[in-house]
mmCIF file of C-alpha atoms in Angstrom:
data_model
loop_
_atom_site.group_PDB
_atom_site.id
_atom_site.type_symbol
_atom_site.label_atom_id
_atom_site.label_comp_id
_atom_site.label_asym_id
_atom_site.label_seq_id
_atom_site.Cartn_x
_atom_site.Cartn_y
_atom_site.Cartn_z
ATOM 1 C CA UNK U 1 -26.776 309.264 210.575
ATOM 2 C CA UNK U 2 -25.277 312.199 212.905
ATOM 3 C CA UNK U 3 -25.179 308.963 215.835
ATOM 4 C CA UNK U 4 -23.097 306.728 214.037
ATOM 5 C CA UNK U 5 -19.957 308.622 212.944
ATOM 6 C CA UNK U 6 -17.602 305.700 213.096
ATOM 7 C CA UNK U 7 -19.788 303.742 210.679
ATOM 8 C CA UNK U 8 -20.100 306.789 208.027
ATOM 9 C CA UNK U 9 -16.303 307.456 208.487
ATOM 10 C CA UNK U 10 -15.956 303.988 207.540
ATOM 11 C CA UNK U 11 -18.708 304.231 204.866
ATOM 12 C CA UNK U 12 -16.625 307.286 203.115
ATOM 13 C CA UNK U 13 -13.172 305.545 203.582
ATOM 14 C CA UNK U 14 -15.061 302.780 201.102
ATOM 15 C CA UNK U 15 -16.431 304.859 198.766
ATOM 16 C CA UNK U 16 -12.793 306.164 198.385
ATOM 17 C CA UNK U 17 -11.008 303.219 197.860
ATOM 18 C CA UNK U 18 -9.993 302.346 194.411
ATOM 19 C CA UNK U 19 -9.806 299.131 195.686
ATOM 20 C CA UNK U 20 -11.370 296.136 194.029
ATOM 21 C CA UNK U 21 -14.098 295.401 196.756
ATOM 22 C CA UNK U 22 -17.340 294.510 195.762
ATOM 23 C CA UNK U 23 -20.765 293.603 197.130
ATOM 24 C CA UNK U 24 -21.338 291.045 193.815
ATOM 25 C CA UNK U 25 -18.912 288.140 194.867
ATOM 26 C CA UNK U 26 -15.824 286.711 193.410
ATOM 27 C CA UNK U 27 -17.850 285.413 190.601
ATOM 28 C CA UNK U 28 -19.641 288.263 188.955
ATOM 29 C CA UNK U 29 -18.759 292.084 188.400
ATOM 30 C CA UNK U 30 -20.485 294.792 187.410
ATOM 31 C CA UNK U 31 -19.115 295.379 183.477
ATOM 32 C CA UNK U 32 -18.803 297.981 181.440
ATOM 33 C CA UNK U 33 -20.183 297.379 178.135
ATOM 34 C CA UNK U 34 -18.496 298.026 174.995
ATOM 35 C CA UNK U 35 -20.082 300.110 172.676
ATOM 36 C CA UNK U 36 -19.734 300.954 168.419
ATOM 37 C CA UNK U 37 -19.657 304.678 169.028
ATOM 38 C CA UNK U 38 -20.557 307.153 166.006
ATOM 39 C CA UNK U 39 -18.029 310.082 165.030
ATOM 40 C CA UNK U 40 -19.573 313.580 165.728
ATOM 41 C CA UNK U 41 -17.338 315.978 163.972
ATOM 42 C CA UNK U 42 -17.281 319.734 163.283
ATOM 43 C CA UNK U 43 -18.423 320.742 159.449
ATOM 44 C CA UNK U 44 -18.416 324.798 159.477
ATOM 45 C CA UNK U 45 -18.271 327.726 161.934
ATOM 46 C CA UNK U 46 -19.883 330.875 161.805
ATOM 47 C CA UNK U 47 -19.003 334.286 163.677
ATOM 48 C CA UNK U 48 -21.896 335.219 166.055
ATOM 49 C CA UNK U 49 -22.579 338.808 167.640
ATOM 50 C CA UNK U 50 -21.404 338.787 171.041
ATOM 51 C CA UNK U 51 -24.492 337.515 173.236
ATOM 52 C CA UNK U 52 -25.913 339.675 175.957
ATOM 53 C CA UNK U 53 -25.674 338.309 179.411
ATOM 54 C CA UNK U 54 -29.148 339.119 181.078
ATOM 55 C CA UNK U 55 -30.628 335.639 182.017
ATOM 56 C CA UNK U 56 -31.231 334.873 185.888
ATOM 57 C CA UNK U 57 -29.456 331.735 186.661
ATOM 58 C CA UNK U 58 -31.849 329.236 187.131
ATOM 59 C CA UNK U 59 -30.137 326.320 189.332
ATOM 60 C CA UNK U 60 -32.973 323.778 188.566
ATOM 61 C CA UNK U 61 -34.663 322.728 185.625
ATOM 62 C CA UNK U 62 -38.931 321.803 185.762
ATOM 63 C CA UNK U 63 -40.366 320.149 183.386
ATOM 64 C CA UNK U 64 -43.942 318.121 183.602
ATOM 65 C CA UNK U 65 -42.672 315.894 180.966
ATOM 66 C CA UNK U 66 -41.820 312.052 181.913
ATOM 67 C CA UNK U 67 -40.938 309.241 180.777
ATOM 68 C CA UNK U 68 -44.507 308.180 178.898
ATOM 69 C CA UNK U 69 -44.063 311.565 177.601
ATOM 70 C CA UNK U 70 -40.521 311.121 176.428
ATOM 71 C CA UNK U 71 -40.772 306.964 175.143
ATOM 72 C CA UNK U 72 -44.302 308.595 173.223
ATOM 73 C CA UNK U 73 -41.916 311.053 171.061
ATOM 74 C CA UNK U 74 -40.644 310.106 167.733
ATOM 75 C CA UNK U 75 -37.059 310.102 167.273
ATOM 76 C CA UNK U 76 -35.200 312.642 165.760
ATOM 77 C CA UNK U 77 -34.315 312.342 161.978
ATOM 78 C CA UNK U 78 -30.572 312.482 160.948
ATOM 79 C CA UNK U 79 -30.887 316.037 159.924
ATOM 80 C CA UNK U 80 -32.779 317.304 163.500
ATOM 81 C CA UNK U 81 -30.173 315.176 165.257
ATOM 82 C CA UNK U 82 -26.908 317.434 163.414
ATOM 83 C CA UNK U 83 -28.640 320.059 164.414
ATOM 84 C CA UNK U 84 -29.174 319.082 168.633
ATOM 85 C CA UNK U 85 -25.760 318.275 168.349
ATOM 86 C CA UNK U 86 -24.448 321.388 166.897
ATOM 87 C CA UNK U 87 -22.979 323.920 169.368
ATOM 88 C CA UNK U 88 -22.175 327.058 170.442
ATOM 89 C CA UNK U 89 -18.747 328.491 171.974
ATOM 90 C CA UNK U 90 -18.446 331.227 173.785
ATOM 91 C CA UNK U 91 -14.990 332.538 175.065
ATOM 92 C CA UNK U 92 -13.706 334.417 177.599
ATOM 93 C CA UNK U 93 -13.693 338.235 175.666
ATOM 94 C CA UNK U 94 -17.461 337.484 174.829
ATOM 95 C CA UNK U 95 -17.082 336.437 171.363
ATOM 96 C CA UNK U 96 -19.470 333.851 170.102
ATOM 97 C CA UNK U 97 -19.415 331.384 167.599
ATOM 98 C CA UNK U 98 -21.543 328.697 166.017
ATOM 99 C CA UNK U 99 -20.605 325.146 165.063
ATOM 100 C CA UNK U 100 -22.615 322.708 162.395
ATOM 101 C CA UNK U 101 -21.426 319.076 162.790
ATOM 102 C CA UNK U 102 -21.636 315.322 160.787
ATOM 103 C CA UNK U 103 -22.423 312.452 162.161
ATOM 104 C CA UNK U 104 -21.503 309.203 161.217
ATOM 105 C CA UNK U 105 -22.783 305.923 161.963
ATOM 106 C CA UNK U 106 -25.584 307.498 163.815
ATOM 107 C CA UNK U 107 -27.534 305.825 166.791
ATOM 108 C CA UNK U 108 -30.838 307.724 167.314
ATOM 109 C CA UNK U 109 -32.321 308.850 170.714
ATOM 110 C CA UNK U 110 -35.768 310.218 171.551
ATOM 111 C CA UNK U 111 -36.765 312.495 173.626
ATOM 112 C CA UNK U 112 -39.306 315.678 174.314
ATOM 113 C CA UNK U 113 -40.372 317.715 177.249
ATOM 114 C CA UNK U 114 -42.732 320.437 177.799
ATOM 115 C CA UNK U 115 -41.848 322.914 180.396
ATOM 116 C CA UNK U 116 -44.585 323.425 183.300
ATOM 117 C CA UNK U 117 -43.717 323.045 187.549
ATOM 118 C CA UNK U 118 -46.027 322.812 190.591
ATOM 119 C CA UNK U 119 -44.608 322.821 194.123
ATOM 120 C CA UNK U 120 -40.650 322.576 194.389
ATOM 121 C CA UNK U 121 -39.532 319.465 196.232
ATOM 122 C CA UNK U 122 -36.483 317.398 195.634
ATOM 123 C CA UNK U 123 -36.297 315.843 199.397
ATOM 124 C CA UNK U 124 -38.366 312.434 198.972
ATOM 125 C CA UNK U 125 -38.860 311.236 202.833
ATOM 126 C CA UNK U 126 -36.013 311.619 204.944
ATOM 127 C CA UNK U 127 -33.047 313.675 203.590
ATOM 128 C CA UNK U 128 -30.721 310.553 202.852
ATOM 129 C CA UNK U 129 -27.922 313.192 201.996
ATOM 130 C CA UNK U 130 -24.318 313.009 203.401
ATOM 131 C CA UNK U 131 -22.082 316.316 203.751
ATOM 132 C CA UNK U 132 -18.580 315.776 203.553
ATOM 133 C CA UNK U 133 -16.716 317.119 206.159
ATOM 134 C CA UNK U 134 -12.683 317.535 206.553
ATOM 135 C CA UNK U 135 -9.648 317.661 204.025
ATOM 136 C CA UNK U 136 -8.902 313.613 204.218
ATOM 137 C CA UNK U 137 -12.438 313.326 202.299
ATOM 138 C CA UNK U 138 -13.215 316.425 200.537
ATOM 139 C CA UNK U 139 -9.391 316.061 198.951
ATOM 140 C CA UNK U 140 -10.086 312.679 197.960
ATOM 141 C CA UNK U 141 -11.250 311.178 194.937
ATOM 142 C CA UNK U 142 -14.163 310.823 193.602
ATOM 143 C CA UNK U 143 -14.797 314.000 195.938
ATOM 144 C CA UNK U 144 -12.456 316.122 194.753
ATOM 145 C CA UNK U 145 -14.164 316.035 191.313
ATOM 146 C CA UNK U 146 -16.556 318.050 192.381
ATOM 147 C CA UNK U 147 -16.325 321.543 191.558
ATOM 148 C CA UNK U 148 -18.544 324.920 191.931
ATOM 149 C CA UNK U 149 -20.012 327.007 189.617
ATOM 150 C CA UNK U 150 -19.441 330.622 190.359
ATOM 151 C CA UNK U 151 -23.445 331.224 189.119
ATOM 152 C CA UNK U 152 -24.379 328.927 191.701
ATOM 153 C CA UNK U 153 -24.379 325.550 190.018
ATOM 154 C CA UNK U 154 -21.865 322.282 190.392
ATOM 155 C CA UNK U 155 -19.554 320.703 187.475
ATOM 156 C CA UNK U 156 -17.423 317.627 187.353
ATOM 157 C CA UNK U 157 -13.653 316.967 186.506
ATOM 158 C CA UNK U 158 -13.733 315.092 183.357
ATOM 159 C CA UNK U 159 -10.019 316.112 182.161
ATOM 160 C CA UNK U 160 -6.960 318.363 183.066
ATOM 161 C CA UNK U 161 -8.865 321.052 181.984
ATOM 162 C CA UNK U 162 -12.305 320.509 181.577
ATOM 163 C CA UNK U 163 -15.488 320.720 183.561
ATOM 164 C CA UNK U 164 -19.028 318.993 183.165
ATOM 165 C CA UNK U 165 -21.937 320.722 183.781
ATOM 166 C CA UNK U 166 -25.671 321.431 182.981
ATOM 167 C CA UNK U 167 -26.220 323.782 180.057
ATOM 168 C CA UNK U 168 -29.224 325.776 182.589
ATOM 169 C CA UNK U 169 -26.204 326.568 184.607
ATOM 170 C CA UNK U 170 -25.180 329.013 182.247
ATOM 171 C CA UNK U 171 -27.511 329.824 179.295
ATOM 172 C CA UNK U 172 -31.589 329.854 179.431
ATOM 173 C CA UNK U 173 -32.332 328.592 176.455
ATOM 174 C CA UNK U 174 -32.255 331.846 174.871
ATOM 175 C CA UNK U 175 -29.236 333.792 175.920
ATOM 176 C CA UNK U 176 -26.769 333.527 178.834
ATOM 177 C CA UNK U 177 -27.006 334.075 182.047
ATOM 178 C CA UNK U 178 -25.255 337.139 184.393
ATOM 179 C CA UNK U 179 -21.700 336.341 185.030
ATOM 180 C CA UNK U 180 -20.757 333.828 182.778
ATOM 181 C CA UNK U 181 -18.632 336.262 180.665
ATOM 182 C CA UNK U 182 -16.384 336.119 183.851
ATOM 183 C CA UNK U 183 -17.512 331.952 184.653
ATOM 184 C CA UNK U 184 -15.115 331.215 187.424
ATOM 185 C CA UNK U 185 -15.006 327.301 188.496
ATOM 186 C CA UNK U 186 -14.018 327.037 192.205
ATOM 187 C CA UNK U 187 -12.082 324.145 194.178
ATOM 188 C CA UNK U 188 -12.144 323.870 197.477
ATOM 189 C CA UNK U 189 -9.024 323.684 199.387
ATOM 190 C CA UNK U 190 -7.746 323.938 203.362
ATOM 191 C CA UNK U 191 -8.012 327.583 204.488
ATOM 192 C CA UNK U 192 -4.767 327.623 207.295
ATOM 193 C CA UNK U 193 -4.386 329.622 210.140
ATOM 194 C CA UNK U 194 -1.482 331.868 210.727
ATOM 195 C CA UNK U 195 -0.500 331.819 207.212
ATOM 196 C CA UNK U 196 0.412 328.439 207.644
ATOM 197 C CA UNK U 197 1.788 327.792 204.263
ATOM 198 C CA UNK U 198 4.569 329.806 204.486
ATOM 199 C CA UNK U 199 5.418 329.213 208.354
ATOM 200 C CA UNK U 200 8.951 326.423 208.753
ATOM 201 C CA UNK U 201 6.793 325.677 211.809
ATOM 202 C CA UNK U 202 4.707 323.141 210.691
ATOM 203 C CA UNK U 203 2.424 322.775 213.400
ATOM 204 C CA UNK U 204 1.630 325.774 212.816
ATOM 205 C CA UNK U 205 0.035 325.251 209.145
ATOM 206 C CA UNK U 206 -3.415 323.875 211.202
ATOM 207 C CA UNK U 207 -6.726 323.515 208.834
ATOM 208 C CA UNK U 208 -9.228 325.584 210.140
ATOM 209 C CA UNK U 209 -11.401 325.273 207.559
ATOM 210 C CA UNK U 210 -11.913 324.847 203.898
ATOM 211 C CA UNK U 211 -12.235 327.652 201.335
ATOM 212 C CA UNK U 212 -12.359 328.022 197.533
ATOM 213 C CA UNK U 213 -9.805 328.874 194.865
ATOM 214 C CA UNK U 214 -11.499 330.082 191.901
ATOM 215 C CA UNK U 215 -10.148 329.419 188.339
ATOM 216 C CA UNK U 216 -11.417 331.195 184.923
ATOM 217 C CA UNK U 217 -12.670 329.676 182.184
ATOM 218 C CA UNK U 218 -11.431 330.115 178.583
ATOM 219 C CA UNK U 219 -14.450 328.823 176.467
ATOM 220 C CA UNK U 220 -17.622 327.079 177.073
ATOM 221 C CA UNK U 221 -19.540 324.784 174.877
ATOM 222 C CA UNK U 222 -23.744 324.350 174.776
ATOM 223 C CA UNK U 223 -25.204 322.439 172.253
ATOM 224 C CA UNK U 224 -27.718 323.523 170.241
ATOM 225 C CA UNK U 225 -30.236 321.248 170.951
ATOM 226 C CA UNK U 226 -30.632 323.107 174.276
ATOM 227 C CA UNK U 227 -30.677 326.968 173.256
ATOM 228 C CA UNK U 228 -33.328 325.699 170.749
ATOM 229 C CA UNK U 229 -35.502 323.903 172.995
ATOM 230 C CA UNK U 230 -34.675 325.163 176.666
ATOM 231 C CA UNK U 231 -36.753 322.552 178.766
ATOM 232 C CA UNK U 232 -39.373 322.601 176.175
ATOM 233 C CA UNK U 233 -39.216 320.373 173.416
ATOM 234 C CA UNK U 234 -36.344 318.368 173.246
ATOM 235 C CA UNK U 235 -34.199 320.886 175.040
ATOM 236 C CA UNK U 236 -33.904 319.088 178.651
ATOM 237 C CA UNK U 237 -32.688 315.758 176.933
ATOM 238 C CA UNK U 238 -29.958 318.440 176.008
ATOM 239 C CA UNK U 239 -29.223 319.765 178.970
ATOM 240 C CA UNK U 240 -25.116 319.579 179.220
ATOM 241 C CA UNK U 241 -22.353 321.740 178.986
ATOM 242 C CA UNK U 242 -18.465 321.905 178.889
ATOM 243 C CA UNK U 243 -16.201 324.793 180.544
ATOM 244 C CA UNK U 244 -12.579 324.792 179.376
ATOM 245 C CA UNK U 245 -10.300 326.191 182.206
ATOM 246 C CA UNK U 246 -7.721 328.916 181.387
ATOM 247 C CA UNK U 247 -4.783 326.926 183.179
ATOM 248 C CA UNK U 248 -5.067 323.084 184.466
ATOM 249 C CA UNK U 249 -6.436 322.388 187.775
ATOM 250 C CA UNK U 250 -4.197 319.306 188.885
ATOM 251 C CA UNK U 251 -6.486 316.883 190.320
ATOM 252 C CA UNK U 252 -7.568 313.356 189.669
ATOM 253 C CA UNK U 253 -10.458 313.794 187.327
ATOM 254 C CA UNK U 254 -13.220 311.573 186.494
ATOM 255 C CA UNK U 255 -13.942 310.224 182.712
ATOM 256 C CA UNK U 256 -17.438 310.368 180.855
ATOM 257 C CA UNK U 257 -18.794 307.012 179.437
ATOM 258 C CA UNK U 258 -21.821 305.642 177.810
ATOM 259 C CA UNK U 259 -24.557 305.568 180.176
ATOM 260 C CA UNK U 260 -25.481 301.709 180.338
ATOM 261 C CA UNK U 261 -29.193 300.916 180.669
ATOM 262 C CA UNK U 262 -30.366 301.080 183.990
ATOM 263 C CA UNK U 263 -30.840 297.455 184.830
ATOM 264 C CA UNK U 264 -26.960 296.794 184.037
ATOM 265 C CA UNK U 265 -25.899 299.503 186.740
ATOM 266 C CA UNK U 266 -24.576 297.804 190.081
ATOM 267 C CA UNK U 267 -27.944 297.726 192.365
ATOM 268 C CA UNK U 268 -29.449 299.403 190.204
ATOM 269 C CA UNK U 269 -27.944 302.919 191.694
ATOM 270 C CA UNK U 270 -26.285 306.070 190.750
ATOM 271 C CA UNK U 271 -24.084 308.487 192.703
ATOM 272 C CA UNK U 272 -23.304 311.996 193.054
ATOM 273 C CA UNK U 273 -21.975 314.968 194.849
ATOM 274 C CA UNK U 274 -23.075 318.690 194.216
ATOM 275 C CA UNK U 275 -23.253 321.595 196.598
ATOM 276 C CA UNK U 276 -26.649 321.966 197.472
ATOM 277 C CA UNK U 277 -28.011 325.339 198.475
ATOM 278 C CA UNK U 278 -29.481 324.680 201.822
ATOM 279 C CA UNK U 279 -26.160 323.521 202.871
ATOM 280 C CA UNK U 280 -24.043 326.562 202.111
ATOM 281 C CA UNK U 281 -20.121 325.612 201.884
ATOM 282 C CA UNK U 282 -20.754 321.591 202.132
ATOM 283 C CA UNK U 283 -20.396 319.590 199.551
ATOM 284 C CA UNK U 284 -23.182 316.889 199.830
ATOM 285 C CA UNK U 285 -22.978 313.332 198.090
ATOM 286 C CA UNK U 286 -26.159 310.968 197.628
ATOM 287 C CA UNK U 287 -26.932 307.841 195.721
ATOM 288 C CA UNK U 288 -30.584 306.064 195.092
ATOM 289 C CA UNK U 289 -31.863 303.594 192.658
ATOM 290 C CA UNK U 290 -33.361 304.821 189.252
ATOM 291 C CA UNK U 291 -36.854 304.549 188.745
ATOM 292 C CA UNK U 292 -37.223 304.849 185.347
ATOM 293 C CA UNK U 293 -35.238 305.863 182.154
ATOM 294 C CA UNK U 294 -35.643 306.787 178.487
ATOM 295 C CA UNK U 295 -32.994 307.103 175.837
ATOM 296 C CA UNK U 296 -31.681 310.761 176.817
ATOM 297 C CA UNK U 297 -32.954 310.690 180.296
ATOM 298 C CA UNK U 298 -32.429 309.061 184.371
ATOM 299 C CA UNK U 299 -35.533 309.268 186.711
ATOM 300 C CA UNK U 300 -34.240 308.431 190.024
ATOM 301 C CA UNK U 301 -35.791 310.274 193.852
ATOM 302 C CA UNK U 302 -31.722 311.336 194.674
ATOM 303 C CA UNK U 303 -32.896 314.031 197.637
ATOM 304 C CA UNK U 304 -31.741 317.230 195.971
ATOM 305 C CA UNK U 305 -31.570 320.538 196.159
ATOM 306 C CA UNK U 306 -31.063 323.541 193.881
ATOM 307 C CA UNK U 307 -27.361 324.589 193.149
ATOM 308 C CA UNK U 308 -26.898 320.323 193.255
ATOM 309 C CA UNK U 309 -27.896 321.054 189.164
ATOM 310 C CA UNK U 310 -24.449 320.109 186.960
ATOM 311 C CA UNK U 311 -23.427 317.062 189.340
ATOM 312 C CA UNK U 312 -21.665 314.333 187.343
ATOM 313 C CA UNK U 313 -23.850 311.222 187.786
ATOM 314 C CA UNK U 314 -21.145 308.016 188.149
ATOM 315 C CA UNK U 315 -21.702 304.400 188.726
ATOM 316 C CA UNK U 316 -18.385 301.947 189.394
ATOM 317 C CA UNK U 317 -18.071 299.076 187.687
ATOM 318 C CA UNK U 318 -15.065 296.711 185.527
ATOM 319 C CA UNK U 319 -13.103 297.564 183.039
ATOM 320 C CA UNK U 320 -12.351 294.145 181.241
ATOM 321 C CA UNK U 321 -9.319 295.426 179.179
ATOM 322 C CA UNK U 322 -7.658 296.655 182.019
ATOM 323 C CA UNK U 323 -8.592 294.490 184.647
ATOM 324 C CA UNK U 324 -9.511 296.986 186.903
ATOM 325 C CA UNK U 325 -12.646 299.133 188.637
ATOM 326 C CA UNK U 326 -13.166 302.695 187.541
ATOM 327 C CA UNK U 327 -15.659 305.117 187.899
ATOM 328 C CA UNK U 328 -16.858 307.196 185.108
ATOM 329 C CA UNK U 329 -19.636 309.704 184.871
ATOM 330 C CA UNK U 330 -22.470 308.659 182.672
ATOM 331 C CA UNK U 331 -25.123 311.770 183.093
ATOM 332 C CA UNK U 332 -25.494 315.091 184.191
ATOM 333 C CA UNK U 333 -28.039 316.146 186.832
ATOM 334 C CA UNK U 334 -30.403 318.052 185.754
ATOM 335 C CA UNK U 335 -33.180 319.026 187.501
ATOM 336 C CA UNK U 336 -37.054 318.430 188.775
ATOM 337 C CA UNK U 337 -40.048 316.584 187.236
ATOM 338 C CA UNK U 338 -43.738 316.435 187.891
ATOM 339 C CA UNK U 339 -45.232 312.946 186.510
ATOM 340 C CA UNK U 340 -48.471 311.788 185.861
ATOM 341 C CA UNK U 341 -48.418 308.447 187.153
ATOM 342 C CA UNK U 342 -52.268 306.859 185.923
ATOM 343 C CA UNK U 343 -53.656 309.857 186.809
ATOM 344 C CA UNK U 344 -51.682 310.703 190.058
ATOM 345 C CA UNK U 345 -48.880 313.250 190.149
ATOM 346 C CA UNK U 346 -45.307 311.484 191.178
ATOM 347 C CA UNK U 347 -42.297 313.921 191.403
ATOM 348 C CA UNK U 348 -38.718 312.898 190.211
ATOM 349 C CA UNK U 349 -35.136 314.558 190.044
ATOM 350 C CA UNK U 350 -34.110 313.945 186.850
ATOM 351 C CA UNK U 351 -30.428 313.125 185.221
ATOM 352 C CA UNK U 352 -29.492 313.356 181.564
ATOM 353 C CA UNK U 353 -27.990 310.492 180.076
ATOM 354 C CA UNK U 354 -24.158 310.356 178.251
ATOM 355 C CA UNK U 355 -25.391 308.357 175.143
ATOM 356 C CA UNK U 356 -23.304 307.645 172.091
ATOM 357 C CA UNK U 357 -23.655 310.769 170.038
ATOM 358 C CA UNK U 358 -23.135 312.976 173.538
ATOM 359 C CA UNK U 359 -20.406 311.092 174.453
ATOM 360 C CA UNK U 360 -18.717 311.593 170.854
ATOM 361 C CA UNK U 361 -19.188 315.232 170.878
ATOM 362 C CA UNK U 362 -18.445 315.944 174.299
ATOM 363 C CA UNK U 363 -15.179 313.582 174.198
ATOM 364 C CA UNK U 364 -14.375 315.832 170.529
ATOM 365 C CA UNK U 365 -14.730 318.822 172.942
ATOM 366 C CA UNK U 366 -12.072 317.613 175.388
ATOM 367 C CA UNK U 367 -9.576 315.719 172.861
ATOM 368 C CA UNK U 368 -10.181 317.391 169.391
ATOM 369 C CA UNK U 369 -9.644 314.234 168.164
ATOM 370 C CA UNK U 370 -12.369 311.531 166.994
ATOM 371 C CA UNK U 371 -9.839 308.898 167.285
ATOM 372 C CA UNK U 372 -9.007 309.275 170.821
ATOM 373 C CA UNK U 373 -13.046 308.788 170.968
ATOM 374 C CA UNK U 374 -13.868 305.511 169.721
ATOM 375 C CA UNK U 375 -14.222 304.092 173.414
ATOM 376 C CA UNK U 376 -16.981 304.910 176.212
#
């Protein structure tokens, strides 16, 4: 890649456009499906005891269970489902509270996962990552969705105020982890020379280089399907959370949507961006074709590497109503699997999907309102 610069300028340019070019033809498009989505709404909330904060953060996820494992569980009943889906919210002064929800019109997943690792590895061949260099890019949409994590993890955009993530990023399983009393959510943005920004000299206002500008967040949300499994169990079909920022950030965000199944996606592929630990200050964007899915989860061989865990996984594809293409985040990368393939161990990264009953809850997180939910 690092001998044909013109070609992955040109490459990124593409991938920025909002324009209506496609690799399918005149004749077919990439659609996205309409969907009868179910109402998850809040029922009671109960005052907790203010959590303590000891958990390392963890920014990857193992688990040894795939997708065999996952299409072998029964699915949840309605009553283990209201409880998955009901959450905790913690705020900003460490007060904790817990939320029981309804469903209606419920569509049931499946899903379970045991929790054992071998060998870390999350670069399948050769590293078929891209880091995003300079403003015109990293300033860009869908690119300037991505966000960082002050424990170490990424998030996503998904509205003026809110930020996707994975629910490892900031809680265990079993309480949360150090520094998410004071979660900051950081943006990066050109760092100027010679105070640039307030020089009448323009020339003077020269990017050197890009830094971050942290925000606070008000409230996060974790379901409970996650602090009661962690990645055993159910828990890493749960693996999801939402950060509310204390002020908007004023960027182009990217909106959840149903996760289609995998052979509707455009080539098959999914997309993301995350800030990788080996690659301190870059934001690094991949995309690979999934391998294999169940109802809560994406198996796909994206080359990844810890602090990538929280990415918003997006495809492309047409919006019939409105005549147009849009992106939209349909999972949340998670973390690392070891698979027993017929008796011979196959690794995969592993995304969780934005079904129905996620996408209702998580959309009642950002709107409040079931009725600005009805379509992913």
């Amino acid at each position: 890649m690092a001998g044909t610069p013109g070609l992955l300028r040109l490459f990124l340019i593409l991938l920025c456009a909002d324009g209506q070019v496609s690799p399918y033809g005149a004749h077919w498009k990439p659609t996205w499906p309409a969907y009868r989505l179910p109402v998850v709404l809040p029922q009671s909330t109960l005052n907790l005891a203010k959590p303590h904060f000891g958990a390392e953060a963890k920014l990857e996820v193992s688990s040894s269970c795939g997708p065999q494992c996952h299409k072998g569980s029964p699915l949840p009943t309605y009553e283990e489902a209201k409880q998955y889906l009901s959450y905790e919210t913690l705020y900003a002064n460490g007060s904790r509270t817990e939320t029981q929800v309804g469903i209606y019109v419920l569509r049931s997943g499946e899903g379970e996962s045991s929790g054992k690792s071998r060998r870390k590895r999350q670069i399948y061949g050769y590293d078929s990552r891209f880091s995003i260099f300079g403003k015109d890019f990293l300033l860009n949409y869908p690119f300037s969705t991505s966000v960082k994590l002050s424990t170490g993890c990424t998030g996503t955009l998904v509205a003026e105020k809110h930020v996707l993530t994975a629910a490892h990023c900031i809680h265990d399983g079993k309480t949360y982890v150090k520094g998410t009393q004071k979660l900051r959510v950081g943006f990066l943005k050109p760092k100027f020379k010679d105070g640039g920004r307030g020089a009448n000299d323009s020339s003077s206002a020269v990017p050197e280089k890009m830094k971050f500008q942290w925000i606070r967040v008000k409230r996060t949300h974790v379901p409970k399907g996650w602090i009661k499994g962690n990645a055993n169990d159910i828990g890493m079909d749960y693996d999801y959370a939402l950060l509310e920022l204390k002020k908007p950030h004023k960027r182009k965000f990217m909106k959840i949507g149903v996760s289609p199944p995998a052979k509707q996606l455009p080539g098959g592929r999914i997309h993301f961006s995350g800030y990788d630990n080996d690659r301190p200050g870059n934001l690094v964007y991949r995309f690979c074709d999934v391998k294999d899915e169940t109802y809560d989860l994406l198996y796909q061989q994206c080359d990844a590497q810890p602090g990538a865990s929280g990415s918003g996984v997006y495809v492309r594809m047409w919006k019939r109503q409105q005549q147009k293409w849009e992106r939209k985040i349909i999972g949340i990368f998670s973390g690392h699997q070891w698979v027993d393939m017929n008796g011979s161990p196959q690794d995969f990264n592993v995304a969780v999907r934005i079904t129905p009953l996620k996408y209702a809850q998580i959309c009642y997180w950002i709107k409040g309102n079931y009725l600005d939910c009805r379509e992913g």
